[in-house]
Amino acid sequence: MQLNRDRYTGWGRVLSAAGGRARPEKARMLDGAPLGPAMGQRRAYGDAALKSAGPALDMTRLDRMLAFDPDTGVLEAEAGVKLSDILTAFAPKGWRPAVLPGTGFATLGGAIAADVHGKNHHEAGTFGAQVLSIRLIGSDGTARDVSETTEPEVFRATLGGMGLTGVILSAKIRLAPCPSGFVDVDEWRIGSLAAYLEAFEASDAPFSVGWIDATAKGPALGRGVFEEARVSNRAPAFAPVAKSRNIPITPPGFVLSGPVVRAFNAAYFRRIPSAGQRRTRPLASFFHPLDGLTNWNRLYGKKGFHQFQCVLPPDSAAMTIDTMLRRIADSGLAAPLAVLKKMGAGRSGPMSFPMAGYTLAVDFPNRGGAEALINTLIDQTVEAGGRIYLAKDSLATPAQIDAMYPELPDFRALVRRLDPEGLFETDLSARLNLRGAS
Amino acid sequence: MSETWIILGASSAMARALARSLAADGHELLLCGRDADDLARDAADLRLRGAALAEVMAFDTRDPDSFAPIIARAEAAGGVVNVAVFAGSMPPQEAVESDPALLDGVVTDNFAAAARFLLHIAPLMESRGAGSVVGVGSVAGDRGRIGNYVYGAAKAGFHTFLSGHRNRMARKGVHVMTVKPGFVDTAMTWGLEGMFLVASPSDVARDIRKGLRKKRNVIYTPIFWTLIMLIIRMIPERIFKKLQI
Ligand SMILES: Cc1cc2nc3c(=O)[nH]c(=O)nc-3n(C[C@H](O)[C@H](O)[C@H](O)COP(=O)(O)OP(=O)(O)OC[C@H]3O[C@@H](n4cnc5c(N)ncnc54)[C@H](O)[C@@H]3O)c2cc1C
Ligand SMILES: NC(=O)c1ccc[n+]([C@@H]2O[C@H](COP(=O)([O-])OP(=O)(O)OC[C@H]3O[C@@H](n4cnc5c(N)ncnc54)[C@H](OP(=O)(O)O)[C@@H]3O)[C@@H](O)[C@H]2O)c1
């Protein structure tokens, strides 16, 4: 099968690979394709969906929804289907994916492989919690159905396993009932980190998330906008999908320079009236606010950007986040996108990211100092007993990951048994020694 | 109102994108092609995306006997019948040069089969007094280029056929639209060298739907190819024959 030899990147556009990509358009074409790790829409920021040392399989054209049972809400679909397509097709029928990450471009395969979480993580757990079975192509090239009953260990390791157990061809997932196409969103300003954490503790809404101004210092440290939402019972109708806009070119780097970001963040903060506001918004624009601007990652210029995302246990979270925010604000490197969220304990596999506590995610343009800063933040995360998210990482070291993922030794043993030759090795697994081969 | 759409070459990524757009509006789709098992997956998908009906039918450009059952199925459906032709093939020019017998297949896949099918179904479409034909040609059909002129010639034949067919069918209320894509990100172009300004299949589908709404006769997609091809068509032959484009 024809390989595309062009260089390709992760979402952050810092790391890239040119090991060749096969892209089957029909299920049958997989037979002639070289076996390698699968990738979806490459919304992972770093090198999770890259393979320099050989061919990878682009699954985005195997994106068909195959069967749906309205009695149970179980959907079977090919791995390349975008979560936004599932939402668009099913919300009018009263169903939605139970867990939606911040971008609807994520594919079903990518959502399983990264065991993604959404704004309802504290209630719903991760994506893997609704996965019933996975059709997995193993290192011998044949596909089999893997589930909690057939091969529990392989099944769980595939949830959050970053593609290392094999190629997900299709999966059965349980959708959640969705009585409305809208959510009622309440937003209000938060003045400090302490107030932030209190707001999360006090919230009883199914969806909650906070935007945080990572450039604010001194008494404003930790300020932001808290957002909580409930499925609306006021607006029953469904909105037509808004047309998206594209960033067609890569603009110069000053667009996201320090002063511009500080000014933007201040304005963004004041956008919310001091008394707070309530808005009713369509599901898609609530779950995937940035998707309306296709290729917004190009705003960071040619050099790209990093995202640092960690989760911290409840007892160390407040203090650690405080020092992290100080460091970040002092560095002057932060971008507008910074998110704070309370996490529940739900995680589906040994390599899943979440743990009970708080997660902080901050974008950094790839400028001098950013890598050193992120490295310090990762060390702080290790010290605090937290962990970082593999789907976002491009900079961690094997030792840091060993310290954060206690189940890694068992995962390694399993992956080596399933794939002794390392066919499904990715640049991420090679960098972090996730297979333990070296 | 739900209409019937016959899609020839339904496994093409462009066809899939158009089918999804039509499904979202609740149309009835006949997916015609060679890989029935895979098309069945598309049919299931299209029903979940809103198609009132999605059925798979065997279609092979090299087997004219496969045409009649499709036409009969559309006739049985009643209502407005539309046809969209995506089937086509593009073996490398060098392959055709070393084995000229390949030319027949290129002409069949890109021109003769579709033309024959459209002639067969014309009386039915005329009798319904409405509907449309979407014929996918190519910018390659606008000019014979050294690297691709056998394929280009077949597409040019199809363009000319569509032009005459448009004239005929318009008299009975059937609209014929010629679609000339530039480079599109499909199986045909994946991994080929020298691709630029590559459009996504869904961009093409959007342009086709828009062209149909506006009853356009010939569209280039994406739109900037209108300008590129205007310039390329204007180059005098004595200069063109020396170019390597
Ligand atoms: C704007 C934005 C917001 C985001 N918000 C969130 C969020 O709120 N919560 C969250 O959890 N994540 C979030 N993410 C991360 C994103 O959801 C994950 O990286 C997800 O994995 C992306 O899916 P993808 O299809 O693009 O996969 P890719 O990025 O292509 O691949 C990611 C990993 O999955 C593996 N993989 C992909 N497809 C398959 C398959 N078919 N079989 C086997 N393995 C496969 C790859 O090998 C790779 O290891 C966000 C990303 C962006 C860009
Ligand atoms: N991609 C581009 O840049 C580009 C540019 C201009 C024009 N086009 C034209 O756009 C159309 C769609 O092409 P594509 O790019 O989507 O490539 P594609 O995936 O190769 O599509 C070609 C389609 O033709 C079908 N086909 C080939 N031989 C056939 C036969 N003997 N009988 C029946 N069907 C047959 C294929 O079906 P199978 O799956 O069974 O093979 C497939 O559905 C073609 O007419 C092409 O010439 C493409």
mmCIF file of C-alpha atoms in Angstrom, chain A residues 138-408:
data_model
loop_
_atom_site.group_PDB
_atom_site.id
_atom_site.type_symbol
_atom_site.label_atom_id
_atom_site.label_comp_id
_atom_site.label_asym_id
_atom_site.label_seq_id
_atom_site.Cartn_x
_atom_site.Cartn_y
_atom_site.Cartn_z
ATOM 1 C CA GLY A 138 -2.386 -7.597 17.228
ATOM 2 C CA SER A 139 1.237 -7.863 16.209
ATOM 3 C CA ASP A 140 0.459 -10.975 14.122
ATOM 4 C CA GLY A 141 -1.759 -8.814 11.927
ATOM 5 C CA THR A 142 -5.062 -10.479 12.805
ATOM 6 C CA ALA A 143 -7.998 -8.794 14.492
ATOM 7 C CA ARG A 144 -9.818 -10.103 17.552
ATOM 8 C CA ASP A 145 -12.466 -8.806 19.938
ATOM 9 C CA VAL A 146 -11.060 -7.872 23.298
ATOM 10 C CA SER A 147 -13.250 -7.164 26.318
ATOM 11 C CA GLU A 148 -13.342 -7.378 30.100
ATOM 12 C CA THR A 149 -14.594 -10.969 29.741
ATOM 13 C CA THR A 150 -12.313 -12.278 26.989
ATOM 14 C CA GLU A 151 -8.925 -10.768 27.933
ATOM 15 C CA PRO A 152 -9.327 -8.417 30.880
ATOM 16 C CA GLU A 153 -5.662 -7.552 31.183
ATOM 17 C CA VAL A 154 -5.241 -6.681 27.506
ATOM 18 C CA PHE A 155 -8.553 -4.835 27.475
ATOM 19 C CA ARG A 156 -7.603 -2.599 30.387
ATOM 20 C CA ALA A 157 -4.098 -2.007 29.092
ATOM 21 C CA THR A 158 -5.587 -0.853 25.782
ATOM 22 C CA LEU A 159 -7.667 1.776 27.609
ATOM 23 C CA GLY A 160 -5.078 4.509 28.007
ATOM 24 C CA GLY A 161 -2.370 2.284 26.497
ATOM 25 C CA MET A 162 -1.390 4.886 23.872
ATOM 26 C CA GLY A 163 -1.704 2.411 21.025
ATOM 27 C CA LEU A 164 1.016 0.088 22.313
ATOM 28 C CA THR A 165 -1.184 -3.019 22.596
ATOM 29 C CA GLY A 166 -2.233 -2.925 18.934
ATOM 30 C CA VAL A 167 -4.343 -1.175 16.368
ATOM 31 C CA ILE A 168 -7.906 -0.443 17.390
ATOM 32 C CA LEU A 169 -10.028 -1.168 14.338
ATOM 33 C CA SER A 170 -13.439 -0.577 15.864
ATOM 34 C CA ALA A 171 -15.125 -0.554 19.237
ATOM 35 C CA LYS A 172 -18.455 -0.817 20.976
ATOM 36 C CA ILE A 173 -19.227 2.000 23.363
ATOM 37 C CA ARG A 174 -22.240 2.874 25.455
ATOM 38 C CA LEU A 175 -23.640 6.327 24.729
ATOM 39 C CA ALA A 176 -25.266 8.419 27.448
ATOM 40 C CA PRO A 177 -28.812 9.707 27.176
ATOM 41 C CA CYS A 178 -28.930 13.326 26.124
ATOM 42 C CA PRO A 179 -32.292 14.960 26.560
ATOM 43 C CA SER A 180 -31.365 18.287 25.001
ATOM 44 C CA GLY A 181 -29.083 19.841 22.434
ATOM 45 C CA PHE A 182 -28.191 22.607 24.847
ATOM 46 C CA VAL A 183 -26.532 23.175 28.180
ATOM 47 C CA ASP A 184 -27.125 25.976 30.666
ATOM 48 C CA VAL A 185 -23.745 27.423 31.507
ATOM 49 C CA ASP A 186 -23.065 29.554 34.567
ATOM 50 C CA GLU A 187 -19.831 31.506 34.601
ATOM 51 C CA TRP A 188 -18.362 33.778 37.193
ATOM 52 C CA ARG A 189 -15.074 35.438 38.015
ATOM 53 C CA ILE A 190 -12.784 33.926 40.592
ATOM 54 C CA GLY A 191 -10.278 36.177 42.302
ATOM 55 C CA SER A 192 -7.724 33.765 43.739
ATOM 56 C CA LEU A 193 -6.564 30.193 43.779
ATOM 57 C CA ALA A 194 -8.135 29.493 47.167
ATOM 58 C CA ALA A 195 -11.483 30.776 45.939
ATOM 59 C CA TYR A 196 -11.082 28.576 42.898
ATOM 60 C CA LEU A 197 -10.621 25.373 44.813
ATOM 61 C CA GLU A 198 -13.564 26.278 47.037
ATOM 62 C CA ALA A 199 -15.759 26.812 44.002
ATOM 63 C CA PHE A 200 -14.907 23.350 42.729
ATOM 64 C CA GLU A 201 -15.609 21.789 46.106
ATOM 65 C CA ALA A 202 -18.941 23.579 46.318
ATOM 66 C CA SER A 203 -20.108 22.812 42.795
ATOM 67 C CA ASP A 204 -22.629 20.029 42.325
ATOM 68 C CA ALA A 205 -22.954 20.482 38.547
ATOM 69 C CA PRO A 206 -22.217 17.541 36.254
ATOM 70 C CA PHE A 207 -19.877 19.655 34.138
ATOM 71 C CA SER A 208 -17.314 22.054 35.549
ATOM 72 C CA VAL A 209 -14.072 23.577 34.423
ATOM 73 C CA GLY A 210 -12.070 26.721 35.066
ATOM 74 C CA TRP A 211 -10.087 28.990 32.805
ATOM 75 C CA ILE A 212 -7.143 30.393 34.640
ATOM 76 C CA ASP A 213 -5.070 33.487 33.911
ATOM 77 C CA ALA A 214 -1.577 32.022 34.026
ATOM 78 C CA THR A 215 -0.035 35.479 33.578
ATOM 79 C CA ALA A 216 -1.599 36.982 36.731
ATOM 80 C CA LYS A 217 0.735 37.691 39.636
ATOM 81 C CA GLY A 218 0.638 38.914 43.236
ATOM 82 C CA PRO A 219 -2.833 39.197 44.720
ATOM 83 C CA ALA A 220 -4.384 38.246 41.360
ATOM 84 C CA LEU A 221 -2.493 34.938 41.270
ATOM 85 C CA GLY A 222 -4.872 32.138 40.389
ATOM 86 C CA ARG A 223 -7.665 34.356 39.164
ATOM 87 C CA GLY A 224 -9.875 33.078 36.404
ATOM 88 C CA VAL A 225 -13.357 32.232 35.255
ATOM 89 C CA PHE A 226 -15.243 29.319 36.744
ATOM 90 C CA GLU A 227 -17.726 27.561 34.510
ATOM 91 C CA GLU A 228 -20.290 24.980 35.489
ATOM 92 C CA ALA A 229 -23.029 23.530 33.348
ATOM 93 C CA ARG A 230 -26.084 21.336 33.332
ATOM 94 C CA VAL A 231 -27.962 19.871 30.423
ATOM 95 C CA SER A 232 -30.667 22.368 29.619
ATOM 96 C CA ASN A 233 -34.347 21.758 30.131
ATOM 97 C CA ARG A 234 -35.179 25.211 28.853
ATOM 98 C CA ALA A 235 -34.113 24.878 25.221
ATOM 99 C CA PRO A 236 -35.310 21.649 23.648
ATOM 100 C CA ALA A 237 -34.519 22.245 19.976
ATOM 101 C CA PHE A 238 -31.239 21.412 18.259
ATOM 102 C CA ALA A 239 -29.028 24.072 16.763
ATOM 103 C CA PRO A 240 -27.550 23.692 13.289
ATOM 104 C CA VAL A 241 -23.815 23.098 13.399
ATOM 105 C CA ALA A 242 -21.929 26.360 13.105
ATOM 106 C CA LYS A 243 -19.610 26.772 10.152
ATOM 107 C CA SER A 244 -15.975 26.628 11.141
ATOM 108 C CA ARG A 245 -13.237 29.086 10.309
ATOM 109 C CA ASN A 246 -9.715 28.135 9.407
ATOM 110 C CA ILE A 247 -6.262 29.549 10.168
ATOM 111 C CA PRO A 248 -4.835 28.986 6.690
ATOM 112 C CA ILE A 249 -1.295 30.184 7.288
ATOM 113 C CA THR A 250 1.248 30.361 10.049
ATOM 114 C CA PRO A 251 1.302 33.945 11.407
ATOM 115 C CA PRO A 252 4.442 35.524 12.892
ATOM 116 C CA GLY A 253 5.360 34.694 16.474
ATOM 117 C CA PHE A 254 4.529 38.054 18.104
ATOM 118 C CA VAL A 255 0.835 37.221 17.964
ATOM 119 C CA LEU A 256 1.290 35.303 21.197
ATOM 120 C CA SER A 257 4.062 37.334 22.806
ATOM 121 C CA GLY A 258 3.947 38.068 26.537
ATOM 122 C CA PRO A 259 2.320 41.539 26.462
ATOM 123 C CA VAL A 260 -0.331 40.448 23.952
ATOM 124 C CA VAL A 261 -1.253 37.447 26.072
ATOM 125 C CA ARG A 262 -1.427 39.510 29.267
ATOM 126 C CA ALA A 263 -3.714 42.018 27.601
ATOM 127 C CA PHE A 264 -5.864 39.284 26.135
ATOM 128 C CA ASN A 265 -6.174 37.481 29.452
ATOM 129 C CA ALA A 266 -7.151 40.641 31.305
ATOM 130 C CA ALA A 267 -9.848 41.333 28.764
ATOM 131 C CA TYR A 268 -11.019 37.733 28.814
ATOM 132 C CA PHE A 269 -11.363 37.914 32.592
ATOM 133 C CA ARG A 270 -13.399 41.134 32.456
ATOM 134 C CA ARG A 271 -15.604 39.775 29.684
ATOM 135 C CA ILE A 272 -17.584 38.055 32.421
ATOM 136 C CA PRO A 273 -19.732 40.593 34.308
ATOM 137 C CA SER A 274 -18.719 40.838 37.950
ATOM 138 C CA ALA A 275 -22.089 39.385 38.953
ATOM 139 C CA GLY A 276 -21.518 36.338 36.738
ATOM 140 C CA GLN A 277 -23.658 35.267 33.831
ATOM 141 C CA ARG A 278 -25.841 32.431 32.600
ATOM 142 C CA ARG A 279 -25.949 31.425 28.961
ATOM 143 C CA THR A 280 -27.606 28.573 27.120
ATOM 144 C CA ARG A 281 -25.231 27.094 24.604
ATOM 145 C CA PRO A 282 -25.365 24.326 21.977
ATOM 146 C CA LEU A 283 -23.633 21.103 23.055
ATOM 147 C CA ALA A 284 -20.885 21.261 20.445
ATOM 148 C CA SER A 285 -19.810 24.809 21.233
ATOM 149 C CA PHE A 286 -19.836 24.027 24.955
ATOM 150 C CA PHE A 287 -17.814 20.820 24.713
ATOM 151 C CA HIS A 288 -15.503 21.926 21.905
ATOM 152 C CA PRO A 289 -15.162 25.716 22.137
ATOM 153 C CA LEU A 290 -11.965 25.878 20.067
ATOM 154 C CA ASP A 291 -13.025 23.567 17.258
ATOM 155 C CA GLY A 292 -14.769 26.415 15.433
ATOM 156 C CA LEU A 293 -11.324 27.730 14.546
ATOM 157 C CA THR A 294 -9.746 24.913 12.528
ATOM 158 C CA ASN A 295 -5.948 24.620 12.810
ATOM 159 C CA TRP A 296 -5.701 27.175 15.613
ATOM 160 C CA ASN A 297 -2.403 25.540 16.588
ATOM 161 C CA ARG A 298 -0.853 27.482 13.697
ATOM 162 C CA LEU A 299 -1.304 30.650 15.769
ATOM 163 C CA TYR A 300 1.815 29.627 17.653
ATOM 164 C CA GLY A 301 3.981 30.097 14.596
ATOM 165 C CA LYS A 302 6.435 27.753 12.953
ATOM 166 C CA LYS A 303 8.147 26.744 16.175
ATOM 167 C CA GLY A 304 4.967 25.369 17.669
ATOM 168 C CA PHE A 305 4.010 25.080 21.316
ATOM 169 C CA HIS A 306 3.884 22.762 24.297
ATOM 170 C CA GLN A 307 1.154 21.898 26.697
ATOM 171 C CA PHE A 308 1.982 20.955 30.246
ATOM 172 C CA GLN A 309 -0.800 19.018 31.973
ATOM 173 C CA CYS A 310 -0.517 17.483 35.385
ATOM 174 C CA VAL A 311 -2.892 16.063 37.953
ATOM 175 C CA LEU A 312 -2.164 16.490 41.647
ATOM 176 C CA PRO A 313 -3.620 14.638 44.644
ATOM 177 C CA PRO A 314 -5.984 16.685 46.858
ATOM 178 C CA ASP A 315 -3.623 17.094 49.808
ATOM 179 C CA SER A 316 -0.731 18.579 47.830
ATOM 180 C CA ALA A 317 -2.759 20.265 45.069
ATOM 181 C CA ALA A 318 -3.317 23.720 46.584
ATOM 182 C CA MET A 319 0.282 24.291 47.524
ATOM 183 C CA THR A 320 1.788 22.819 44.400
ATOM 184 C CA ILE A 321 -0.500 24.712 42.043
ATOM 185 C CA ASP A 322 0.311 27.902 43.896
ATOM 186 C CA THR A 323 4.072 27.507 43.379
ATOM 187 C CA MET A 324 3.552 26.344 39.801
ATOM 188 C CA LEU A 325 1.468 29.395 38.955
ATOM 189 C CA ARG A 326 4.067 31.679 40.515
ATOM 190 C CA ARG A 327 6.808 30.111 38.427
ATOM 191 C CA ILE A 328 4.704 30.291 35.282
ATOM 192 C CA ALA A 329 3.673 33.922 35.818
ATOM 193 C CA ASP A 330 7.271 34.951 36.586
ATOM 194 C CA SER A 331 8.513 33.258 33.433
ATOM 195 C CA GLY A 332 6.255 35.407 31.237
ATOM 196 C CA LEU A 333 5.950 32.413 28.923
ATOM 197 C CA ALA A 334 2.351 31.352 29.361
ATOM 198 C CA ALA A 335 -0.213 31.404 26.576
ATOM 199 C CA PRO A 336 -3.896 32.283 27.007
ATOM 200 C CA LEU A 337 -4.933 28.670 27.276
ATOM 201 C CA ALA A 338 -4.737 27.468 30.845
ATOM 202 C CA VAL A 339 -7.274 25.233 32.479
ATOM 203 C CA LEU A 340 -7.925 24.074 36.025
ATOM 204 C CA LYS A 341 -10.299 21.265 36.802
ATOM 205 C CA LYS A 342 -11.266 19.027 39.650
ATOM 206 C CA MET A 343 -10.809 15.355 38.829
ATOM 207 C CA GLY A 344 -12.479 12.319 40.286
ATOM 208 C CA ALA A 345 -10.761 9.002 40.858
ATOM 209 C CA GLY A 346 -12.069 7.393 37.648
ATOM 210 C CA ARG A 347 -9.483 5.821 35.405
ATOM 211 C CA SER A 348 -9.837 2.762 33.209
ATOM 212 C CA GLY A 349 -6.369 1.374 32.587
ATOM 213 C CA PRO A 350 -2.947 1.110 34.182
ATOM 214 C CA MET A 351 -1.563 3.938 32.043
ATOM 215 C CA SER A 352 -4.617 6.218 32.334
ATOM 216 C CA PHE A 353 -3.840 9.750 33.388
ATOM 217 C CA PRO A 354 -6.501 10.750 35.929
ATOM 218 C CA MET A 355 -6.397 10.517 39.703
ATOM 219 C CA ALA A 356 -8.578 12.203 42.313
ATOM 220 C CA GLY A 357 -7.426 15.773 42.788
ATOM 221 C CA TYR A 358 -6.852 18.755 40.527
ATOM 222 C CA THR A 359 -5.554 18.958 37.000
ATOM 223 C CA LEU A 360 -3.769 21.998 35.627
ATOM 224 C CA ALA A 361 -3.074 22.427 31.905
ATOM 225 C CA VAL A 362 -1.077 25.342 30.482
ATOM 226 C CA ASP A 363 0.091 26.059 26.931
ATOM 227 C CA PHE A 364 3.546 27.502 26.280
ATOM 228 C CA PRO A 365 4.826 28.803 22.960
ATOM 229 C CA ASN A 366 8.047 26.983 22.101
ATOM 230 C CA ARG A 367 10.355 29.837 23.089
ATOM 231 C CA GLY A 368 13.610 30.002 24.998
ATOM 232 C CA GLY A 369 13.061 28.872 28.557
ATOM 233 C CA ALA A 370 9.810 27.010 27.958
ATOM 234 C CA GLU A 371 11.381 23.575 27.969
ATOM 235 C CA ALA A 372 13.368 24.202 31.138
ATOM 236 C CA LEU A 373 10.279 25.587 32.834
ATOM 237 C CA ILE A 374 8.145 22.594 31.874
ATOM 238 C CA ASN A 375 10.834 20.265 33.109
ATOM 239 C CA THR A 376 10.766 21.956 36.494
ATOM 240 C CA LEU A 377 6.978 21.676 36.529
ATOM 241 C CA ILE A 378 7.210 17.958 35.781
ATOM 242 C CA ASP A 379 9.680 17.488 38.640
ATOM 243 C CA GLN A 380 7.325 19.352 40.943
ATOM 244 C CA THR A 381 4.523 17.058 39.819
ATOM 245 C CA VAL A 382 6.590 13.988 40.686
ATOM 246 C CA GLU A 383 7.419 15.433 44.104
ATOM 247 C CA ALA A 384 3.773 16.165 44.810
ATOM 248 C CA GLY A 385 2.767 12.588 44.009
ATOM 249 C CA GLY A 386 0.927 13.569 40.836
ATOM 250 C CA ARG A 387 1.406 12.673 37.205
ATOM 251 C CA ILE A 388 1.513 14.229 33.767
ATOM 252 C CA TYR A 389 -0.622 13.340 30.764
ATOM 253 C CA LEU A 390 1.158 11.314 28.054
ATOM 254 C CA ALA A 391 -1.172 12.656 25.344
ATOM 255 C CA LYS A 392 0.172 16.162 26.008
ATOM 256 C CA ASP A 393 3.811 15.473 26.745
ATOM 257 C CA SER A 394 6.905 16.000 24.581
ATOM 258 C CA LEU A 395 9.562 16.602 27.243
ATOM 259 C CA ALA A 396 9.442 14.154 30.128
ATOM 260 C CA THR A 397 12.190 11.634 30.839
ATOM 261 C CA PRO A 398 11.808 7.896 31.502
ATOM 262 C CA ALA A 399 12.758 8.365 35.160
ATOM 263 C CA GLN A 400 10.001 10.961 35.660
ATOM 264 C CA ILE A 401 7.414 8.664 34.079
ATOM 265 C CA ASP A 402 8.559 5.655 36.125
ATOM 266 C CA ALA A 403 7.930 7.673 39.258
ATOM 267 C CA MET A 404 4.441 8.741 38.179
ATOM 268 C CA TYR A 405 3.010 5.528 36.757
ATOM 269 C CA PRO A 406 3.382 2.777 39.372
ATOM 270 C CA GLU A 407 1.759 0.137 37.160
ATOM 271 C CA LEU A 408 4.264 0.688 34.359
#
